[in-house]
Amino acid sequence: MNTPVIGVLALQGDVREHLIALAAADAVARPVRRPEELAEVDGLVLPGGESTTISKLAVLFGVMEPLRARVRGGMPVYGTCAGMILLADKILDPRSGQETVGGIDMIVRRNAFGRQNESFEAAVDVRGVEGDPVEGVFIRAPWVESVGAAAEVLAEHDGHIVAVRQGNALATSFHPELTGDHRMHALFVEMVRANRTPESL
Ligand code: GLN
């Protein structure tokens, strides 16, 4: 059976919504907090939430270094909103003590689309997602200021980059886990499936 096991980094943020969306996209989904749990998954989602808090807790739980190592090693990873910030090689305006996991050669600007009460929804055309545009929920969302040569821009909104892929790392400024449309998660599950070696099937 080729059902991938996908973790959701469960330190802070909208973990539950991602677990539900992954299960709906035919993955086995489980929360990940510790290095031993990380070692057992085929891919990982970094949820929306507060990126500084998640980064500090990841260091505290001893999961930051193992996570960096697995991302460097090619484990598929998908970050939404705060998760996108965590996947950026560089944050334009980091808070003190804020580290990233890295993995995508991009520079992100935190809270770029404005404050909490300026949150909005917009239809977003995402390369690789068939059919209607994805309903993008933007909550104090970051945007991507610039990407390096290896990163592929998958979507823009208002002239700003809001979805990026580099190899096995995927990131969106918006939150598909909140909409009930599981096509972004299905895309990620496909990435994880494609990455599994025949021995692990
Ligand atoms: N503004 C948050 C941050 O900087 C991200 C918001 C979100 O994930 N919805 O981490």
XYZ file of N, CA, C and O and ligand atoms in Angstrom:
814
model
N 0.837 -1.207 0.000
C 0.000 0.000 0.000
C 0.864 1.246 0.000
O 1.844 1.296 0.702
N 0.474 2.205 -0.780
C 1.290 3.405 -0.883
C 0.602 4.592 -0.229
O 0.362 5.613 -0.844
N 0.237 4.444 1.042
C -0.363 5.562 1.760
C 0.718 6.279 2.546
O 1.273 5.723 3.487
N 1.066 7.493 2.138
C 2.143 8.171 2.849
C 1.730 8.614 4.248
O 0.566 8.934 4.489
N 2.697 8.605 5.138
C 2.482 9.088 6.498
C 3.037 10.517 6.563
O 4.215 10.742 6.307
N 2.157 11.458 6.853
C 2.558 12.862 6.837
C 2.314 13.479 8.205
O 1.231 13.366 8.779
N 3.348 14.116 8.730
C 3.253 14.759 10.032
C 2.842 16.212 9.901
O 2.983 16.834 8.850
N 2.310 16.748 10.999
C 2.071 18.190 11.097
C 2.834 18.650 12.334
O 2.627 18.107 13.429
N 3.742 19.592 12.164
C 4.507 20.092 13.299
C 3.536 20.714 14.297
O 2.846 21.692 13.991
N 3.465 20.112 15.482
C 2.357 20.415 16.401
C 2.842 21.160 17.643
O 2.604 20.739 18.769
N 3.515 22.262 17.443
C 4.030 23.057 18.559
C 3.113 24.237 18.843
O 2.938 24.653 19.984
N 2.522 24.786 17.798
C 1.581 25.921 17.909
C 0.954 26.077 16.536
O 1.543 25.679 15.535
N -0.270 26.648 16.492
C -0.877 26.947 15.205
C -2.030 26.017 14.864
O -2.514 25.273 15.717
N -2.466 26.081 13.611
C -3.691 25.363 13.240
C -3.398 23.930 12.762
O -3.609 23.558 11.621
N -2.928 23.156 13.740
C -2.503 21.773 13.518
C -3.682 20.881 13.109
O -3.618 20.123 12.141
N -4.770 21.005 13.857
C -5.912 20.122 13.671
C -6.480 20.227 12.249
O -6.805 19.224 11.624
N -6.575 21.455 11.758
C -7.134 21.677 10.421
C -6.266 20.985 9.362
O -6.783 20.424 8.395
N -4.950 21.029 9.544
C -4.069 20.351 8.588
C -4.208 18.834 8.674
O -4.172 18.139 7.658
N -4.361 18.317 9.889
C -4.519 16.860 10.050
C -5.765 16.399 9.302
O -5.755 15.381 8.601
N -6.832 17.181 9.425
C -8.097 16.842 8.756
C -7.935 16.916 7.239
O -8.348 16.008 6.504
N -7.295 17.990 6.761
C -7.128 18.167 5.310
C -6.250 17.065 4.718
O -6.520 16.554 3.624
N -5.199 16.669 5.435
C -4.306 15.610 4.933
C -5.038 14.272 4.871
O -4.886 13.512 3.901
N -5.822 13.998 5.899
C -6.578 12.742 5.903
C -7.569 12.735 4.735
O -7.743 11.715 4.053
N -8.180 13.890 4.474
C -9.127 13.990 3.354
C -8.410 13.816 2.016
O -9.028 13.415 1.025
N -7.112 14.112 1.986
C -6.329 13.945 0.754
C -5.613 12.595 0.726
O -4.598 12.431 0.032
N -6.125 11.650 1.517
C -5.661 10.257 1.478
C -4.271 10.013 2.029
O -3.554 9.123 1.558
N -3.876 10.774 3.004
C -2.631 10.482 3.715
C -2.971 10.020 5.128
O -4.063 10.279 5.629
N -2.031 9.318 5.752
C -2.141 9.070 7.185
C -1.475 10.272 7.857
O -0.308 10.564 7.593
N -2.232 10.995 8.668
C -1.721 12.248 9.224
C -1.529 12.127 10.726
O -2.371 11.552 11.414
N -0.409 12.644 11.222
C -0.200 12.616 12.679
C 0.619 13.815 13.153
O 1.443 14.343 12.420
N 0.350 14.230 14.391
C 1.112 15.360 14.937
C 2.559 14.971 15.228
O 2.832 13.821 15.594
N 3.460 15.910 15.053
C 4.889 15.675 15.311
C 5.407 16.770 16.241
O 5.251 17.955 15.954
N 5.977 16.340 17.363
C 6.598 17.300 18.283
C 8.053 16.979 18.554
O 8.844 17.843 18.853
N 8.404 15.715 18.499
C 9.727 15.285 18.942
C 10.512 14.670 17.792
O 9.922 14.184 16.827
N 11.855 14.660 17.936
C 12.696 14.087 16.881
C 12.297 12.654 16.517
O 12.283 12.301 15.337
N 11.919 11.842 17.526
C 11.552 10.444 17.236
C 10.314 10.390 16.350
O 10.179 9.506 15.495
N 9.390 11.319 16.572
C 8.170 11.346 15.749
C 8.491 11.833 14.337
O 7.947 11.341 13.354
N 9.404 12.795 14.256
C 9.804 13.332 12.950
C 10.445 12.227 12.100
O 10.236 12.157 10.889
N 11.206 11.367 12.758
C 11.933 10.316 12.034
C 10.981 9.334 11.352
O 11.367 8.637 10.423
N 9.726 9.298 11.803
C 8.799 8.277 11.307
C 7.881 8.734 10.180
O 7.077 7.951 9.694
N 7.987 10.010 9.792
C 7.058 10.492 8.756
C 7.752 10.612 7.399
O 8.955 10.778 7.311
N 6.925 10.514 6.335
C 7.445 10.624 4.963
C 7.474 12.075 4.493
O 8.101 12.412 3.485
N 6.733 12.939 5.182
C 6.673 14.345 4.817
C 6.111 15.113 5.999
O 5.599 14.510 6.950
N 6.229 16.442 5.954
C 5.804 17.238 7.103
C 5.151 18.537 6.656
O 5.611 19.186 5.709
N 4.085 18.911 7.366
C 3.448 20.222 7.159
C 3.847 21.146 8.309
O 3.826 20.745 9.479
N 4.225 22.365 7.971
C 4.464 23.402 8.972
C 3.241 24.319 8.934
O 2.982 24.968 7.924
N 2.436 24.347 9.999
C 1.127 25.007 9.943
C 1.219 26.522 10.023
O 2.285 27.092 10.270
N 0.057 27.158 9.870
C -0.054 28.581 10.157
C -0.109 28.783 11.654
O -0.466 27.869 12.403
N 0.225 29.960 12.075
C 0.252 30.260 13.503
C 1.101 31.488 13.703
O 0.890 32.491 13.028
N 2.077 31.376 14.577
C 2.975 32.511 14.809
C 4.400 31.979 14.648
O 4.851 31.147 15.423
N 5.078 32.487 13.624
C 6.340 31.865 13.223
C 7.434 31.996 14.281
O 8.245 31.074 14.448
N 7.463 33.101 15.015
C 8.497 33.254 16.049
C 8.279 32.230 17.162
O 9.219 31.583 17.624
N 7.020 32.077 17.573
C 6.686 31.102 18.618
C 7.042 29.693 18.170
O 7.673 28.928 18.919
N 6.657 29.338 16.955
C 6.944 27.984 16.457
C 8.455 27.761 16.412
O 8.948 26.715 16.835
N 9.187 28.767 15.947
C 10.637 28.599 15.844
C 11.269 28.426 17.221
O 12.112 27.552 17.438
N 10.831 29.217 18.190
C 11.406 29.093 19.539
C 11.066 27.744 20.168
O 11.903 27.115 20.813
N 9.805 27.292 19.977
C 9.406 26.002 20.540
C 10.151 24.859 19.852
O 10.503 23.863 20.492
N 10.407 25.003 18.553
C 11.136 23.951 17.824
C 12.546 23.794 18.390
O 13.049 22.670 18.547
N 13.168 24.908 18.734
C 14.506 24.848 19.345
C 14.386 24.189 20.722
O 15.135 23.274 21.065
N 13.389 24.620 21.496
C 13.186 24.109 22.853
C 12.910 22.602 22.879
O 13.374 21.879 23.750
N 12.138 22.124 21.914
C 11.793 20.698 21.850
C 12.896 19.869 21.181
O 12.746 18.665 21.007
N 13.987 20.533 20.775
C 15.107 19.803 20.165
C 14.789 19.268 18.789
O 15.422 18.321 18.300
N 13.795 19.869 18.130
C 13.365 19.331 16.850
C 13.859 20.211 15.679
O 13.796 19.802 14.518
N 14.404 21.378 15.992
C 14.833 22.299 14.927
C 15.963 21.703 14.081
O 15.863 21.672 12.849
N 17.020 21.222 14.725
C 18.153 20.693 13.951
C 17.776 19.447 13.155
O 18.093 19.353 11.970
N 17.093 18.460 13.798
C 16.662 17.292 13.029
C 15.769 17.664 11.845
O 15.837 17.060 10.775
N 14.957 18.689 12.045
C 14.061 19.146 10.975
C 14.872 19.730 9.821
O 14.647 19.411 8.649
N 15.842 20.575 10.153
C 16.707 21.127 9.097
C 17.407 20.008 8.337
O 17.507 20.039 7.111
N 17.878 19.021 9.092
C 18.611 17.916 8.455
C 17.700 17.155 7.502
O 18.100 16.806 6.381
N 16.462 16.903 7.916
C 15.558 16.137 7.035
C 15.165 16.959 5.806
O 15.035 16.413 4.712
N 14.971 18.254 5.984
C 14.635 19.093 4.822
C 15.822 19.126 3.859
O 15.659 18.973 2.646
N 17.034 19.270 4.406
C 18.235 19.217 3.550
C 18.330 17.882 2.831
O 18.766 17.801 1.693
N 17.903 16.831 3.520
C 17.962 15.478 2.953
C 16.851 15.199 1.941
O 16.773 14.108 1.393
N 15.953 16.160 1.730
C 14.958 16.023 0.675
C 13.577 15.585 1.128
O 12.713 15.297 0.301
N 13.327 15.537 2.457
C 11.966 15.200 2.896
C 10.996 16.276 2.385
O 11.250 17.466 2.550
N 9.881 15.854 1.774
C 8.896 16.838 1.333
C 8.306 17.606 2.519
O 8.000 17.025 3.572
N 8.166 18.889 2.336
C 7.681 19.736 3.415
C 6.782 20.813 2.803
O 7.028 21.281 1.695
N 5.698 21.130 3.514
C 4.747 22.147 3.028
C 4.456 23.125 4.158
O 3.974 22.733 5.220
N 4.734 24.399 3.937
C 4.485 25.422 4.943
C 3.406 26.382 4.507
O 3.418 26.895 3.390
N 2.406 26.623 5.400
C 1.364 27.614 5.115
C 1.548 28.801 6.061
O 1.643 28.631 7.271
N 1.578 29.978 5.504
C 1.628 31.230 6.257
C 2.838 31.268 7.199
O 3.958 31.423 6.731
N 2.646 31.095 8.504
C 3.808 31.042 9.393
C 4.763 29.943 8.933
O 5.997 30.083 9.020
N 4.199 28.845 8.418
C 5.015 27.741 7.897
C 5.844 28.163 6.695
O 6.968 27.694 6.502
N 5.271 29.050 5.875
C 6.035 29.589 4.743
C 7.252 30.371 5.251
O 8.362 30.242 4.731
N 7.006 31.166 6.296
C 8.101 31.969 6.869
C 9.216 31.044 7.353
O 10.401 31.301 7.136
N 8.809 29.925 7.968
C 9.802 28.978 8.498
C 10.623 28.317 7.391
O 11.742 27.879 7.629
N 10.068 28.232 6.194
C 10.801 27.581 5.100
C 11.698 28.546 4.331
O 12.462 28.133 3.468
N 11.598 29.831 4.653
C 12.402 30.814 3.916
C 13.853 30.773 4.376
O 14.135 30.702 5.571
N 14.757 30.834 3.419
C 16.168 30.932 3.801
C 16.440 32.260 4.493
O 17.349 32.366 5.297
N 15.599 33.279 4.184
C 15.845 34.579 4.803
C 14.530 35.312 5.086
O 13.632 35.337 4.249
N 14.423 35.876 6.298
C 13.281 36.732 6.651
C 13.774 38.172 6.582
O 14.845 38.495 7.101
N 12.961 39.013 5.950
C 13.365 40.409 5.785
C 13.400 41.135 7.130
O 14.262 41.958 7.395
N 12.404 40.815 7.976
C 12.222 41.563 9.219
C 12.030 40.606 10.397
O 10.985 40.595 11.025
N 13.036 39.762 10.677
C 12.838 38.763 11.737
C 12.698 39.414 13.107
O 13.230 40.493 13.342
N 11.935 38.760 13.976
C 11.924 39.203 15.370
C 13.129 38.605 16.059
O 13.683 37.621 15.591
N 13.522 39.200 17.170
C 14.757 38.717 17.784
C 14.558 37.273 18.239
O 13.506 36.909 18.756
N 15.546 36.451 18.021
C 15.473 35.042 18.387
C 14.741 34.200 17.380
O 14.590 32.992 17.562
N 14.260 34.810 16.305
C 13.498 34.059 15.304
C 14.440 33.380 14.309
O 15.183 34.052 13.602
N 14.394 32.047 14.295
C 15.204 31.297 13.336
C 14.290 30.679 12.303
O 13.107 30.534 12.531
N 14.862 30.278 11.174
C 14.038 29.524 10.233
C 14.634 28.138 10.025
O 15.789 27.886 10.351
N 13.799 27.269 9.485
C 14.255 25.940 9.077
C 15.016 26.102 7.757
O 16.055 25.510 7.543
N 14.476 26.946 6.894
C 15.064 27.148 5.568
C 14.672 26.025 4.632
O 13.929 25.102 5.000
N 15.129 26.104 3.407
C 14.819 25.064 2.429
C 14.405 25.673 1.097
O 14.520 25.045 0.055
N 13.887 26.902 1.158
C 13.522 27.582 -0.086
C 14.331 28.879 -0.171
O 14.350 29.677 0.779
N 14.998 29.026 -1.310
C 15.811 30.211 -1.535
C 14.887 31.383 -1.846
O 14.600 31.682 -3.005
N 14.360 31.970 -0.785
C 13.447 33.113 -0.944
C 13.583 34.023 0.264
O 14.040 33.610 1.329
N 13.202 35.277 0.051
C 13.168 36.245 1.142
C 11.699 36.579 1.394
O 10.978 36.947 0.463
N 11.232 36.387 2.642
C 9.833 36.696 2.942
C 9.716 37.932 3.824
O 10.600 38.244 4.610
N 8.586 38.604 3.653
C 8.255 39.740 4.509
C 7.078 39.331 5.382
O 5.995 39.023 4.872
N 7.268 39.327 6.684
C 6.207 38.935 7.615
C 5.101 39.987 7.639
O 5.369 41.172 7.475
N 3.873 39.538 7.878
C 2.717 40.436 8.024
C 2.593 41.423 6.860
O 2.077 42.531 7.022
N 3.060 41.013 5.683
C 3.180 41.943 4.558
C 1.821 42.462 4.097
O 1.705 43.605 3.656
N 0.791 41.611 4.192
C -0.531 42.016 3.709
C -1.320 42.802 4.755
O -2.502 43.073 4.576
N -0.683 43.136 5.874
C -1.358 43.975 6.858
C -1.701 43.240 8.138
O -1.305 42.098 8.346
N -2.454 43.918 8.976
C -2.740 43.423 10.311
C -3.866 42.391 10.292
O -4.480 42.159 9.272
N -4.122 41.838 11.488
C -5.150 40.805 11.634
C -6.487 41.247 11.029
O -7.129 40.512 10.293
N -6.908 42.499 11.326
C -8.226 42.937 10.837
C -8.214 43.320 9.355
O -9.229 43.698 8.798
N -7.049 43.233 8.731
C -6.983 43.409 7.279
C -6.888 42.060 6.570
O -6.542 42.005 5.393
N -7.183 40.989 7.286
C -7.185 39.663 6.680
C -8.262 39.609 5.600
O -9.266 40.306 5.694
N -8.050 38.795 4.581
C -8.987 38.784 3.454
C -8.947 37.432 2.740
O -8.079 36.596 3.029
N -9.898 37.260 1.831
C -9.911 36.073 0.979
C -9.841 36.506 -0.476
O -10.385 37.549 -0.832
N -9.179 35.709 -1.280
C -9.068 36.042 -2.699
C -8.872 34.761 -3.497
O -8.292 33.795 -2.992
N -9.385 34.776 -4.725
C -9.178 33.627 -5.610
C -7.748 33.671 -6.131
O -7.272 34.704 -6.594
N -7.055 32.537 -6.006
C -5.646 32.475 -6.405
C -5.456 31.337 -7.403
O -5.846 30.200 -7.132
N -4.865 31.673 -8.537
C -4.537 30.660 -9.538
C -3.199 30.043 -9.192
O -2.195 30.740 -9.171
N -3.191 28.747 -8.907
C -1.947 28.101 -8.496
C -1.495 27.132 -9.586
O -2.271 26.249 -9.987
N -0.291 27.304 -10.074
C 0.249 26.373 -11.079
C 0.288 24.965 -10.507
O 0.735 24.758 -9.381
N -0.196 24.012 -11.267
C -0.181 22.628 -10.805
C -1.477 22.207 -10.136
O -1.650 21.036 -9.809
N -2.371 23.169 -9.898
C -3.681 22.833 -9.326
C -4.739 23.010 -10.418
O -4.958 24.121 -10.906
N -5.347 21.897 -10.779
C -6.337 21.896 -11.870
C -7.642 22.548 -11.432
O -7.981 22.553 -10.253
N -8.365 23.067 -12.413
C -9.722 23.546 -12.141
C -9.758 24.998 -11.699
O -8.883 25.791 -12.031
N -10.803 25.325 -10.944
C -11.014 26.707 -10.498
C -9.841 27.202 -9.661
O -9.104 26.405 -9.082
N -9.718 28.532 -9.542
C -8.695 29.065 -8.639
C -8.929 28.566 -7.213
O -10.056 28.221 -6.838
N -7.868 28.547 -6.447
C -7.954 28.166 -5.040
C -8.449 29.380 -4.254
O -8.105 30.520 -4.571
N -9.289 29.119 -3.242
C -9.751 30.205 -2.381
C -8.636 30.480 -1.363
O -8.370 29.664 -0.484
N -7.992 31.622 -1.512
C -6.863 31.934 -0.620
C -7.330 32.707 0.600
O -7.922 33.768 0.479
N -7.095 32.141 1.782
C -7.405 32.842 3.027
C -6.092 33.435 3.546
O -5.150 32.689 3.838
N -6.039 34.744 3.620
C -4.812 35.436 4.026
C -5.022 36.055 5.400
O -5.844 36.954 5.572
N -4.302 35.571 6.406
C -4.445 36.069 7.780
C -3.080 36.585 8.250
O -2.167 35.796 8.500
N -2.944 37.882 8.341
C -1.627 38.478 8.652
C -0.536 37.755 7.864
O 0.480 37.325 8.396
N -0.792 37.661 6.592
C 0.018 36.768 5.759
C 1.319 37.421 5.305
O 1.375 38.632 5.101
N 2.331 36.583 5.137
C 3.576 37.077 4.545
C 3.456 37.101 3.025
O 2.559 36.466 2.464
N 4.316 37.835 2.339
C 4.516 37.586 0.920
C 5.990 37.371 0.674
O 6.826 37.606 1.562
N 6.284 36.907 -0.525
C 7.666 36.599 -0.872
C 8.211 37.777 -1.666
O 7.675 38.137 -2.713
N 9.249 38.389 -1.127
C 9.859 39.562 -1.785
C 10.616 39.153 -3.042
O 10.546 39.824 -4.058
N 11.351 38.048 -2.938
C 12.142 37.603 -4.093
C 12.491 36.134 -3.930
O 12.516 35.610 -2.807
N 12.704 35.469 -5.056
C 13.116 34.060 -5.021
C 14.415 33.887 -5.794
O 14.697 34.647 -6.729
N 15.188 32.887 -5.402
C 16.408 32.542 -6.124
C 16.087 31.702 -7.344
O 14.925 31.312 -7.563
N 17.113 31.373 -8.102
C 16.926 30.692 -9.388
C 16.291 29.310 -9.243
O 15.538 28.877 -10.122
N 16.537 28.635 -8.119
C 16.043 27.263 -7.980
C 14.570 27.206 -7.575
O 13.937 26.157 -7.639
N 14.029 28.325 -7.150
C 12.643 28.330 -6.662
C 11.677 28.707 -7.783
O 11.945 29.609 -8.570
N 10.570 27.985 -7.830
C 9.565 28.221 -8.867
C 8.368 28.950 -8.244
O 7.823 28.497 -7.235
N 7.977 30.057 -8.858
C 6.802 30.783 -8.371
C 5.550 30.075 -8.884
O 5.387 29.875 -10.088
N 4.654 29.685 -7.968
C 3.425 28.975 -8.365
C 2.217 29.901 -8.407
O 1.220 29.587 -9.055
N 2.266 31.003 -7.675
C 1.109 31.906 -7.667
C 1.498 33.294 -7.187
O 2.440 33.464 -6.403
N 0.733 34.269 -7.703
C 0.892 35.650 -7.241
C -0.481 36.218 -6.905
O -1.496 35.773 -7.444
N -0.497 37.179 -6.010
C -1.724 37.934 -5.738
C -1.347 39.405 -5.669
O -0.419 39.761 -4.936
N -2.058 40.233 -6.434
C -1.764 41.680 -6.446
C -0.301 41.980 -6.736
O 0.288 42.889 -6.135
N 0.308 41.174 -7.596
C 1.710 41.413 -7.953
C 2.716 40.913 -6.937
O 3.914 41.149 -7.085
N 2.220 40.199 -5.902
C 3.141 39.663 -4.903
C 3.126 38.143 -4.950
O 2.066 37.529 -5.112
N 4.294 37.556 -4.764
C 4.412 36.094 -4.811
C 3.802 35.493 -3.545
O 4.170 35.880 -2.432
N 2.877 34.536 -3.732
C 2.194 33.936 -2.577
C 2.259 32.407 -2.551
O 1.738 31.786 -1.625
N 2.890 31.795 -3.558
C 3.100 30.345 -3.526
C 4.383 30.028 -4.278
O 4.619 30.564 -5.365
N 5.197 29.167 -3.672
C 6.528 28.860 -4.203
C 6.815 27.385 -3.990
O 6.390 26.796 -3.000
N 7.556 26.816 -4.947
C 8.047 25.455 -4.750
C 9.528 25.392 -5.120
O 9.940 25.973 -6.122
N 10.294 24.725 -4.312
C 11.684 24.453 -4.661
C 11.953 22.991 -4.333
O 11.996 22.614 -3.164
N 12.104 22.194 -5.351
C 12.315 20.761 -5.128
C 11.149 20.183 -4.344
O 9.984 20.290 -4.755
N 11.431 19.617 -3.185
C 10.385 18.996 -2.378
C 9.808 19.928 -1.329
O 9.111 19.461 -0.415
N 10.109 21.205 -1.425
C 9.565 22.164 -0.452
C 8.523 23.053 -1.130
O 8.760 23.602 -2.196
N 7.358 23.151 -0.480
C 6.222 23.900 -1.014
C 5.789 24.907 0.050
O 5.791 24.587 1.244
N 5.421 26.111 -0.368
C 5.006 27.111 0.616
C 3.924 28.003 0.034
O 3.981 28.390 -1.134
N 2.895 28.305 0.866
C 1.864 29.262 0.455
C 1.654 30.296 1.565
O 1.714 29.970 2.750
N 1.400 31.547 1.147
C 1.090 32.617 2.112
C -0.259 32.387 2.761
O -0.534 32.903 3.834
N -1.117 31.646 2.031
C -2.501 31.491 2.470
C -2.717 30.123 3.107
O -1.801 29.308 3.190
N -3.946 29.895 3.575
C -4.285 28.732 4.415
C -5.304 27.812 3.757
O -6.490 27.885 4.108
N -4.908 26.910 2.884
C -5.903 26.016 2.269
C -6.540 25.068 3.290
O -7.614 24.530 3.025
N -5.917 24.901 4.433
C -6.469 23.998 5.458
C -7.754 24.545 6.066
O -8.450 23.833 6.776
N -8.072 25.817 5.788
C -9.251 26.425 6.402
C -10.467 26.453 5.486
O -11.521 26.952 5.869
N -10.336 25.941 4.271
C -11.391 26.172 3.286
C -12.234 24.948 2.938
O -13.288 25.087 2.330
N -11.745 23.755 3.262
C -12.470 22.549 2.840
C -12.129 22.133 1.413
O -12.616 21.111 0.933
N -11.317 22.919 0.723
C -10.830 22.550 -0.612
C -9.447 21.923 -0.400
O -8.510 22.604 0.037
N -9.340 20.632 -0.689
C -8.120 19.919 -0.314
C -7.128 19.762 -1.463
O -6.231 18.932 -1.396
N -7.278 20.569 -2.528
C -6.397 20.367 -3.692
C -4.929 20.692 -3.405
O -4.034 20.046 -3.935
N -4.660 21.700 -2.572
C -3.248 21.988 -2.235
C -2.652 20.830 -1.434
O -1.509 20.448 -1.644
N -3.445 20.297 -0.503
C -2.955 19.154 0.270
C -2.763 17.938 -0.627
O -1.808 17.179 -0.464
N -3.663 17.775 -1.598
C -3.532 16.647 -2.534
C -2.244 16.791 -3.348
O -1.537 15.801 -3.591
N -1.946 18.019 -3.749
C -0.689 18.267 -4.467
C 0.504 17.859 -3.605
O 1.437 17.198 -4.061
N 0.448 18.219 -2.328
C 1.549 17.876 -1.430
C 1.627 16.357 -1.201
O 2.711 15.779 -1.211
N 0.481 15.737 -1.031
C 0.477 14.277 -0.832
C 1.107 13.592 -2.052
O 1.881 12.639 -1.916
N 0.822 14.112 -3.244
C 1.442 13.573 -4.469
C 2.957 13.730 -4.438
O 3.698 12.834 -4.846
N 3.436 14.891 -3.958
C 4.885 15.119 -3.839
C 5.503 14.083 -2.905
O 6.580 13.558 -3.159
N 4.813 13.807 -1.807
C 5.333 12.845 -0.828
C 5.338 11.441 -1.432
O 6.324 10.696 -1.315
N 4.260 11.105 -2.107
C 4.155 9.793 -2.756
C 5.292 9.598 -3.765
O 5.954 8.568 -3.780
N 5.520 10.647 -4.574
C 6.540 10.560 -5.616
C 7.944 10.433 -5.021
O 8.850 9.895 -5.655
N 8.103 10.933 -3.809
C 9.426 10.937 -3.182
C 9.766 9.611 -2.505
O 10.912 9.370 -2.152
N 8.761 8.774 -2.299
C 9.024 7.533 -1.558
C 9.762 6.553 -2.452
O 9.460 6.398 -3.616
N 10.760 5.896 -1.886
C 11.525 4.922 -2.660
C 10.706 3.644 -2.766
O 9.889 3.354 -1.899
N 10.927 2.847 -3.822
C 10.148 1.620 -3.973
C 10.245 0.705 -2.739
O 9.266 0.069 -2.362
N 11.397 0.698 -2.055
C 11.558 -0.159 -0.869
C 10.539 0.175 0.217
O 10.149 -0.691 0.991
N 10.148 1.438 0.292
C 9.274 1.836 1.393
C 7.799 1.636 1.076
O 6.944 1.972 1.880
N 7.503 1.115 -0.111
C 6.086 0.953 -0.474
C 5.482 -0.256 0.220
O 6.180 -1.199 0.542
N 1.948 36.761 10.964
C 2.240 35.426 11.405
C 3.731 35.234 11.610
O 4.496 36.132 11.443
C 1.724 34.403 10.422
C 0.225 34.402 10.435
C -0.408 33.103 10.068
O 0.203 32.040 10.050
N -1.692 33.167 9.816
O 4.138 34.176 11.966
